[in-house]
PDB file of C-alpha atoms in Angstrom:
ATOM      1  CA  MET A   1     -18.321   9.421   6.053  1.00 67.00           C
ATOM      2  CA  GLY A   2     -17.620  11.950   3.366  1.00 88.00           C
ATOM      3  CA  ALA A   3     -14.728  12.648   1.043  1.00 92.00           C
ATOM      4  CA  GLN A   4     -12.786  14.744   3.586  1.00 94.00           C
ATOM      5  CA  GLU A   5     -12.985  12.003   6.202  1.00 95.00           C
ATOM      6  CA  ASP A   6     -11.906   9.383   3.663  1.00 97.00           C
ATOM      7  CA  VAL A   7      -8.902  11.504   2.649  1.00 97.00           C
ATOM      8  CA  ALA A   8      -7.977  11.937   6.330  1.00 97.00           C
ATOM      9  CA  LEU A   9      -8.250   8.156   6.869  1.00 97.00           C
ATOM     10  CA  VAL A  10      -5.964   7.415   3.917  1.00 98.00           C
ATOM     11  CA  ARG A  11      -3.446  10.045   5.033  1.00 98.00           C
ATOM     12  CA  ARG A  12      -3.471   8.521   8.531  1.00 98.00           C
ATOM     13  CA  GLY A  13      -2.768   5.134   6.955  1.00 97.00           C
ATOM     14  CA  TYR A  14       0.155   6.471   4.959  1.00 97.00           C
ATOM     15  CA  ASP A  15       1.591   8.146   8.067  1.00 97.00           C
ATOM     16  CA  ALA A  16       1.274   4.862   9.972  1.00 97.00           C
ATOM     17  CA  PHE A  17       2.856   2.835   7.139  1.00 96.00           C
ATOM     18  CA  ILE A  18       5.789   5.247   6.840  1.00 94.00           C
ATOM     19  CA  ALA A  19       6.309   5.065  10.619  1.00 94.00           C
ATOM     20  CA  GLY A  20       5.993   1.252  10.649  1.00 92.00           C
ATOM     21  CA  ASP A  21       3.011   1.576  13.004  1.00 96.00           C
ATOM     22  CA  MET A  22       1.231  -1.721  12.396  1.00 94.00           C
ATOM     23  CA  ASP A  23      -1.135  -1.247  15.352  1.00 96.00           C
ATOM     24  CA  THR A  24      -2.634   1.882  13.780  1.00 97.00           C
ATOM     25  CA  LEU A  25      -2.797   0.190  10.381  1.00 97.00           C
ATOM     26  CA  ARG A  26      -4.672  -2.741  11.918  1.00 97.00           C
ATOM     27  CA  GLU A  27      -7.351  -0.289  13.145  1.00 97.00           C
ATOM     28  CA  LEU A  28      -7.897   1.130   9.656  1.00 98.00           C
ATOM     29  CA  PHE A  29      -8.780  -2.126   7.856  1.00 98.00           C
ATOM     30  CA  THR A  30     -11.827  -4.325   8.266  1.00 98.00           C
ATOM     31  CA  GLU A  31     -11.005  -7.883   9.355  1.00 97.00           C
ATOM     32  CA  ASP A  32     -11.998  -9.182   5.899  1.00 98.00           C
ATOM     33  CA  ALA A  33     -10.334  -6.437   3.831  1.00 98.00           C
ATOM     34  CA  VAL A  34      -8.621  -7.474   0.589  1.00 98.00           C
ATOM     35  CA  TRP A  35      -5.457  -5.941  -0.901  1.00 98.00           C
ATOM     36  CA  HIS A  36      -4.909  -6.674  -4.621  1.00 97.00           C
ATOM     37  CA  THR A  37      -1.328  -6.433  -5.930  1.00 94.00           C
ATOM     38  CA  GLY A  38      -0.784  -6.827  -9.673  1.00 87.00           C
ATOM     39  CA  GLY A  39       2.052  -8.543 -11.439  1.00 86.00           C
ATOM     40  CA  THR A  40       3.539 -12.004 -11.361  1.00 88.00           C
ATOM     41  CA  GLY A  41       6.229 -11.651  -8.708  1.00 86.00           C
ATOM     42  CA  GLY A  42       6.547 -13.254  -5.330  1.00 87.00           C
ATOM     43  CA  LEU A  43       4.503 -10.553  -3.628  1.00 92.00           C
ATOM     44  CA  SER A  44       1.794 -10.318  -6.294  1.00 92.00           C
ATOM     45  CA  GLY A  45      -1.738 -11.501  -5.737  1.00 94.00           C
ATOM     46  CA  ASP A  46      -4.520 -10.967  -3.234  1.00 97.00           C
ATOM     47  CA  LYS A  47      -3.947 -10.547   0.473  1.00 98.00           C
ATOM     48  CA  LYS A  48      -7.167 -11.541   2.226  1.00 98.00           C
ATOM     49  CA  GLY A  49      -7.818 -10.255   5.712  1.00 98.00           C
ATOM     50  CA  VAL A  50      -6.015  -7.690   7.798  1.00 97.00           C
ATOM     51  CA  GLY A  51      -3.493 -10.298   8.975  1.00 97.00           C
ATOM     52  CA  GLU A  52      -2.321 -11.089   5.436  1.00 97.00           C
ATOM     53  CA  ILE A  53      -2.238  -7.390   4.541  1.00 98.00           C
ATOM     54  CA  LEU A  54      -0.025  -6.560   7.515  1.00 97.00           C
ATOM     55  CA  ALA A  55       2.182  -9.574   6.746  1.00 97.00           C
ATOM     56  CA  TYR A  56       2.571  -8.199   3.193  1.00 97.00           C
ATOM     57  CA  PHE A  57       3.662  -4.829   4.595  1.00 96.00           C
ATOM     58  CA  GLY A  58       6.151  -6.596   6.846  1.00 95.00           C
ATOM     59  CA  GLU A  59       7.519  -8.571   3.907  1.00 95.00           C
ATOM     60  CA  LEU A  60       8.111  -5.330   1.966  1.00 95.00           C
ATOM     61  CA  PHE A  61      10.225  -3.974   4.827  1.00 94.00           C
ATOM     62  CA  SER A  62      11.967  -7.312   5.360  1.00 94.00           C
ATOM     63  CA  ARG A  63      12.872  -7.927   1.723  1.00 94.00           C
ATOM     64  CA  SER A  64      14.182  -4.368   1.359  1.00 95.00           C
ATOM     65  CA  GLN A  65      16.091  -4.650   4.665  1.00 94.00           C
ATOM     66  CA  GLY A  66      14.291  -1.519   5.837  1.00 93.00           C
ATOM     67  CA  THR A  67      15.215   0.583   2.808  1.00 96.00           C
ATOM     68  CA  LEU A  68      11.655   0.960   1.533  1.00 96.00           C
ATOM     69  CA  LYS A  69      10.784   4.647   1.527  1.00 96.00           C
ATOM     70  CA  LEU A  70       7.380   5.801   0.460  1.00 96.00           C
ATOM     71  CA  THR A  71       6.412   9.408  -0.263  1.00 97.00           C
ATOM     72  CA  LEU A  72       2.754  10.338  -0.516  1.00 97.00           C
ATOM     73  CA  GLU A  73       2.336  12.753  -3.414  1.00 97.00           C
ATOM     74  CA  ASP A  74      -1.424  13.310  -3.288  1.00 97.00           C
ATOM     75  CA  VAL A  75      -4.753  11.945  -2.099  1.00 98.00           C
ATOM     76  CA  ALA A  76      -8.069  12.511  -3.842  1.00 97.00           C
ATOM     77  CA  ALA A  77     -11.542  11.265  -2.989  1.00 95.00           C
ATOM     78  CA  GLY A  78     -14.523  10.660  -5.207  1.00 93.00           C
ATOM     79  CA  ASP A  79     -17.947   9.162  -4.689  1.00 91.00           C
ATOM     80  CA  ARG A  80     -16.739   5.538  -4.593  1.00 94.00           C
ATOM     81  CA  TYR A  81     -12.969   5.554  -4.168  1.00 97.00           C
ATOM     82  CA  THR A  82     -10.124   7.404  -2.487  1.00 98.00           C
ATOM     83  CA  ILE A  83      -6.892   7.466  -4.469  1.00 98.00           C
ATOM     84  CA  GLY A  84      -3.341   7.789  -3.145  1.00 98.00           C
ATOM     85  CA  VAL A  85      -0.469   8.630  -5.492  1.00 98.00           C
ATOM     86  CA  GLN A  86       2.926   7.702  -4.101  1.00 98.00           C
ATOM     87  CA  SER A  87       6.600   7.447  -4.966  1.00 97.00           C
ATOM     88  CA  ASN A  88       8.525   4.393  -3.799  1.00 95.00           C
ATOM     89  CA  HIS A  89      12.228   3.767  -3.317  1.00 97.00           C
ATOM     90  CA  ALA A  90      13.748   0.508  -2.135  1.00 96.00           C
ATOM     91  CA  GLU A  91      17.019  -1.369  -2.432  1.00 96.00           C
ATOM     92  CA  ARG A  92      17.478  -5.112  -2.550  1.00 94.00           C
ATOM     93  CA  ASP A  93      20.303  -7.459  -3.570  1.00 91.00           C
ATOM     94  CA  GLY A  94      22.255  -4.654  -5.252  1.00 93.00           C
ATOM     95  CA  LYS A  95      19.199  -3.420  -7.171  1.00 93.00           C
ATOM     96  CA  SER A  96      17.170  -0.302  -6.592  1.00 96.00           C
ATOM     97  CA  LEU A  97      13.544   0.455  -7.309  1.00 95.00           C
ATOM     98  CA  ASP A  98      12.198   3.937  -7.958  1.00 97.00           C
ATOM     99  CA  GLN A  99       8.593   4.041  -9.108  1.00 96.00           C
ATOM    100  CA  ARG A 100       5.316   5.777  -8.662  1.00 96.00           C
ATOM    101  CA  ALA A 101       2.164   3.879  -7.821  1.00 96.00           C
ATOM    102  CA  VAL A 102      -1.529   4.542  -7.492  1.00 97.00           C
ATOM    103  CA  ILE A 103      -3.383   2.940  -4.611  1.00 98.00           C
ATOM    104  CA  VAL A 104      -7.185   2.799  -4.907  1.00 98.00           C
ATOM    105  CA  PHE A 105      -8.983   2.497  -1.563  1.00 98.00           C
ATOM    106  CA  THR A 106     -12.577   1.436  -1.030  1.00 98.00           C
ATOM    107  CA  ILE A 107     -13.797   2.755   2.314  1.00 97.00           C
ATOM    108  CA  SER A 108     -17.000   1.848   4.111  1.00 96.00           C
ATOM    109  CA  GLY A 109     -18.055   2.838   7.597  1.00 95.00           C
ATOM    110  CA  GLY A 110     -14.779   4.624   8.223  1.00 96.00           C
ATOM    111  CA  MET A 111     -12.605   1.597   7.438  1.00 97.00           C
ATOM    112  CA  VAL A 112     -10.716   0.317   4.402  1.00 98.00           C
ATOM    113  CA  THR A 113     -12.468  -2.705   2.885  1.00 98.00           C
ATOM    114  CA  GLU A 114     -10.544  -3.169  -0.369  1.00 98.00           C
ATOM    115  CA  VAL A 115      -7.365  -1.865  -1.991  1.00 98.00           C
ATOM    116  CA  LEU A 116      -6.049  -2.057  -5.540  1.00 98.00           C
ATOM    117  CA  GLU A 117      -2.309  -1.369  -5.905  1.00 96.00           C
ATOM    118  CA  MET A 118      -1.210  -0.310  -9.391  1.00 95.00           C
ATOM    119  CA  ALA A 119       2.488   0.224 -10.090  1.00 93.00           C
ATOM    120  CA  GLU A 120       4.069   2.327 -12.798  1.00 93.00           C
ATOM    121  CA  ASP A 121       5.965  -0.709 -14.147  1.00 91.00           C
ATOM    122  CA  THR A 122       4.487  -3.978 -12.911  1.00 89.00           C
ATOM    123  CA  ALA A 123       7.151  -6.123 -14.592  1.00 89.00           C
ATOM    124  CA  GLN A 124      10.001  -4.217 -12.946  1.00 91.00           C
ATOM    125  CA  LEU A 125       8.201  -4.321  -9.605  1.00 89.00           C
ATOM    126  CA  SER A 126       7.629  -8.074  -9.840  1.00 88.00           C
ATOM    127  CA  GLU A 127      11.269  -8.708 -10.726  1.00 89.00           C
ATOM    128  CA  PHE A 128      12.523  -6.500  -7.900  1.00 91.00           C
ATOM    129  CA  TRP A 129      10.473  -8.190  -5.166  1.00 89.00           C
ATOM    130  CA  SER A 130      10.950 -11.788  -6.433  1.00 86.00           C
TER     131      SER A 130
END
């Protein structure tokens, strides 16, 4: 696959995430994909396998009581990675979170194999989700 196909795959994933379409998301990841989330909070760390990744997504919606809203700002593809830039808003326990994040996707054979999630303020993100 080329850069255009990788961008289309990432955009499809964002559309599915925003819609809460876990079945489509499951199709986009390899069974052994890994999602790396920085920080020290309760949701930080590596999610290994598509099952753990989807459980992580579910936990984001659960902990925010469905208030998590993600806006895709841009997607760019290079030789090795496809990058998504997003804005996030969520509310939890009387607190709100408004941040941008960069998500780095590694794609092979038309599927996501690895993801690195990098938040604008990792400390604030960790505190919010803990």
